[in-house]
Amino acid sequence: MSEHDDAPPMEAQRYEDGSISYPTHPRSLGGAEAVETIDLSEHTAEVITWTESTATPPGVREPNTIAIVEFEIDGESVRAVGQVADNAEVEIGDEVEPVYAEELRDPEVGIKEPESQEWDGYRFEPTQ
Amino acid sequence: MDRVAVIGASMTKFGQRDVWIRELLSQAAEECLDDADVAPDEIEHLYVSNMASGEFEGQGGVPNLLAHDVGAIPAYTERIDQTSSSGGAGVYAAWRSIASGASEMTLLVGGEKMTHKTTAEATDIIASITHPAEYKHGLTLPSFAGMTARRYLHKYDAPRESLAKVAVKNHKNGVDNPNAQFRKEIDVETALDSPIIADPLRLYDFCPITDGSAALLFCPESVAEEYADEYAVISGIGGATDTHVVHERDDPTVMNGVVDSGEQAYEMAGLSPEDIEVAELHDMFTILEFLQMEGLGFADQGEAWKEMDEGTTERDGDLPINTSGGLKSKGHPLGASGVAQAVEIYEQMIGEAGPRQVDADVGLTCNVGGFGNCVITAIMEAAE
């Protein structure tokens, strides 16, 4: 649920065996082929667990609150991990919604080549 | 089938060392060869377990470098990188080399030089093993541990103190290990009052950044007695991989790689969890000791924490775990750790663990790479 009009989808993958994954993979864990993508940014999720990390690598905000969340899509659950927006306080069981961020960490100062991967994505914001 | 024997072992001082990877590897290799009284030109295969010498100090080609330095040319050489389980993967590679008949004398050396980097830089090098979807959010191995610990404590109603007790136990064991990075006892209060690193985990829930190396020498059991009066055999070994993306696992409190590799090792050895008398588990984070105890069948799911109050895993308990001090106090030079775990069990099997010695003829090692992404479990037995 992004305020950015041009935000890309939070793309999950549905496979022939009915399973869904985030991020996307060429095949499901069971080896089934991908059939369609699903935009998770239109859905809310439940916090499964979280941590506030104080020892962060170069280019990462400090502290960095991160959560694993679970979406329910047509009776199938799919989990995602990501930063909590504004390092907001969350608890297990809280409802959150995805919010788009153009840059999650500074690509220029870590060990990875900046061009080797994308750096935008979705944080999770409590709905209450 | 001729079993695979371990006839020599060595471990250098773990901690902050003033030498680089080349000397670390050479030191462990030479001490191991001396331990078994084996000449360098007898080595047929030479394996080096190392995760990131290129990233840490810009040195590649370490197996070739080591082979020349110790005089093992023209032995076959290979570098084994399986992140934090590079050492265990090296044990598996060395075992395969002997079991297959490809080699009759294999030297395995594990090592890593890390402490010249800042904590943030070292954390980033290690975090580079994560999926891009994790890395961009700043996920680190400690943050995975924090999330898993929170889920575990919540799901199983386990007290936070139980994790601190793992640190207390392993620090206590490390006092008697002359090569351990930390040889200092701590108490539960100290652990619980230490700075938060990845809430709810604190400083004393984490292993340190470490320089160090360790080595093992393998040969067929049929020739082991030519070299050693006392030796051990690897009776079971297995390796497995779990999802690259950590949150895609069905249960965040279960490490499937531990379960799968353990089952393989038990089946090969013809043993069950009840037969294990001492174990070295990968306590890179305190919570991992519980997850491995449960995954390997030493405790029911969600109940490993109860064993801390029972004293089961203390040195004088029914199943001593991490008599070496574990990664927690001994230190965690990435590529060396899995080798050092096996060194400890080898010394326990041949009765040379000194003040750490326990009464055991069957031991187990579990070496975890990433956050359970790849796991090697091995069972070692004292030779009859």
PDB file of C-alpha atoms in Angstrom, chain A residues 21-23 25 29 48-54 57-58 60 64 79-83 92 104-105 110-112 117-120 122, chain B residues 55 120 124-125 128 130-133 135-140 143 146-147 150-151 154 196-199 243 245 247-250 252:
ATOM      1  CA  SER A  21       6.814 -17.617  -2.483  1.00  0.00           C
ATOM      2  CA  TYR A  22       8.335 -14.237  -1.771  1.00  0.00           C
ATOM      3  CA  PRO A  23      10.751 -13.496  -3.301  1.00  0.00           C
ATOM      4  CA  HIS A  25      11.959 -18.233  -7.771  1.00  0.00           C
ATOM      5  CA  LEU A  29      10.343 -25.734  -3.209  1.00  0.00           C
ATOM      6  CA  ILE A  48       5.507 -13.616  12.938  1.00  0.00           C
ATOM      7  CA  THR A  49       8.635 -12.374  14.658  1.00  0.00           C
ATOM      8  CA  TRP A  50      10.931  -9.350  14.702  1.00  0.00           C
ATOM      9  CA  THR A  51      14.215  -7.997  15.989  1.00  0.00           C
ATOM     10  CA  GLU A  52      15.899  -4.671  16.477  1.00  0.00           C
ATOM     11  CA  SER A  53      19.430  -5.020  15.215  1.00  0.00           C
ATOM     12  CA  THR A  54      21.945  -2.591  16.669  1.00  0.00           C
ATOM     13  CA  PRO A  57      26.678  -3.354   8.338  1.00  0.00           C
ATOM     14  CA  PRO A  58      27.932  -0.340   6.371  1.00  0.00           C
ATOM     15  CA  VAL A  60      22.359   0.147   6.817  1.00  0.00           C
ATOM     16  CA  ASN A  64      17.430  -1.624  12.036  1.00  0.00           C
ATOM     17  CA  ARG A  79       5.949 -14.974   4.295  1.00  0.00           C
ATOM     18  CA  ALA A  80       8.207 -12.025   3.632  1.00  0.00           C
ATOM     19  CA  VAL A  81      11.007 -10.327   5.517  1.00  0.00           C
ATOM     20  CA  GLY A  82      11.802  -6.662   5.580  1.00  0.00           C
ATOM     21  CA  GLN A  83      12.543  -3.528   7.510  1.00  0.00           C
ATOM     22  CA  ILE A  92       4.161 -10.739  17.278  1.00  0.00           C
ATOM     23  CA  LEU A 104      16.560   0.426   1.708  1.00  0.00           C
ATOM     24  CA  ARG A 105      20.320   0.788   2.302  1.00  0.00           C
ATOM     25  CA  GLY A 110      28.656  -2.473   1.249  1.00  0.00           C
ATOM     26  CA  ILE A 111      30.629  -5.418  -0.118  1.00  0.00           C
ATOM     27  CA  LYS A 112      28.266  -6.000  -3.051  1.00  0.00           C
ATOM     28  CA  GLN A 117      21.029  -6.179  -7.395  1.00  0.00           C
ATOM     29  CA  GLU A 118      18.069  -3.883  -6.682  1.00  0.00           C
ATOM     30  CA  TRP A 119      18.022  -1.727  -3.566  1.00  0.00           C
ATOM     31  CA  ASP A 120      14.408  -0.562  -3.431  1.00  0.00           C
ATOM     32  CA  TYR A 122       8.875  -2.679   0.761  1.00  0.00           C
TER      33      TYR A 122
ATOM     34  CA  GLU B  55      37.154 -10.884   0.778  1.00  0.00           C
ATOM     35  CA  ALA B 120      30.630  -3.880  10.612  1.00  0.00           C
ATOM     36  CA  ASP B 124      28.853  -7.404   5.858  1.00  0.00           C
ATOM     37  CA  ILE B 125      31.211 -10.010   4.383  1.00  0.00           C
ATOM     38  CA  SER B 128      26.889 -11.346   1.615  1.00  0.00           C
ATOM     39  CA  THR B 130      22.176 -13.909   2.081  1.00  0.00           C
ATOM     40  CA  HIS B 131      19.650 -13.697  -0.750  1.00  0.00           C
ATOM     41  CA  PRO B 132      19.548 -10.253  -2.450  1.00  0.00           C
ATOM     42  CA  ALA B 133      16.010  -9.811  -1.118  1.00  0.00           C
ATOM     43  CA  TYR B 135      20.665  -8.315   1.908  1.00  0.00           C
ATOM     44  CA  LYS B 136      19.022  -5.108   0.711  1.00  0.00           C
ATOM     45  CA  HIS B 137      17.095  -4.867   3.986  1.00  0.00           C
ATOM     46  CA  GLY B 138      20.333  -5.086   5.959  1.00  0.00           C
ATOM     47  CA  LEU B 139      19.667  -8.617   7.184  1.00  0.00           C
ATOM     48  CA  THR B 140      22.633 -10.090   9.040  1.00  0.00           C
ATOM     49  CA  SER B 143      19.381 -10.470  13.029  1.00  0.00           C
ATOM     50  CA  GLY B 146      17.292 -12.451  17.047  1.00  0.00           C
ATOM     51  CA  MET B 147      14.101 -13.164  15.101  1.00  0.00           C
ATOM     52  CA  ARG B 150      12.052 -14.296  19.757  1.00  0.00           C
ATOM     53  CA  ARG B 151       9.848 -16.803  17.930  1.00  0.00           C
ATOM     54  CA  HIS B 154       7.243 -17.005  22.316  1.00  0.00           C
ATOM     55  CA  ILE B 196      21.525  -5.622  22.936  1.00  0.00           C
ATOM     56  CA  ILE B 197      22.798  -6.775  19.547  1.00  0.00           C
ATOM     57  CA  ALA B 198      19.650  -8.207  17.978  1.00  0.00           C
ATOM     58  CA  ASP B 199      16.793  -7.985  20.442  1.00  0.00           C
ATOM     59  CA  THR B 243      16.151 -22.812   1.660  1.00  0.00           C
ATOM     60  CA  VAL B 245      15.759 -17.474   1.904  1.00  0.00           C
ATOM     61  CA  HIS B 247      11.768 -16.980   6.048  1.00  0.00           C
ATOM     62  CA  GLU B 248      10.572 -19.505   3.459  1.00  0.00           C
ATOM     63  CA  ARG B 249      10.988 -22.393   5.886  1.00  0.00           C
ATOM     64  CA  ASP B 250       7.768 -23.880   7.287  1.00  0.00           C
ATOM     65  CA  PRO B 252      11.294 -20.712  11.848  1.00  0.00           C
TER      66      PRO B 252
END
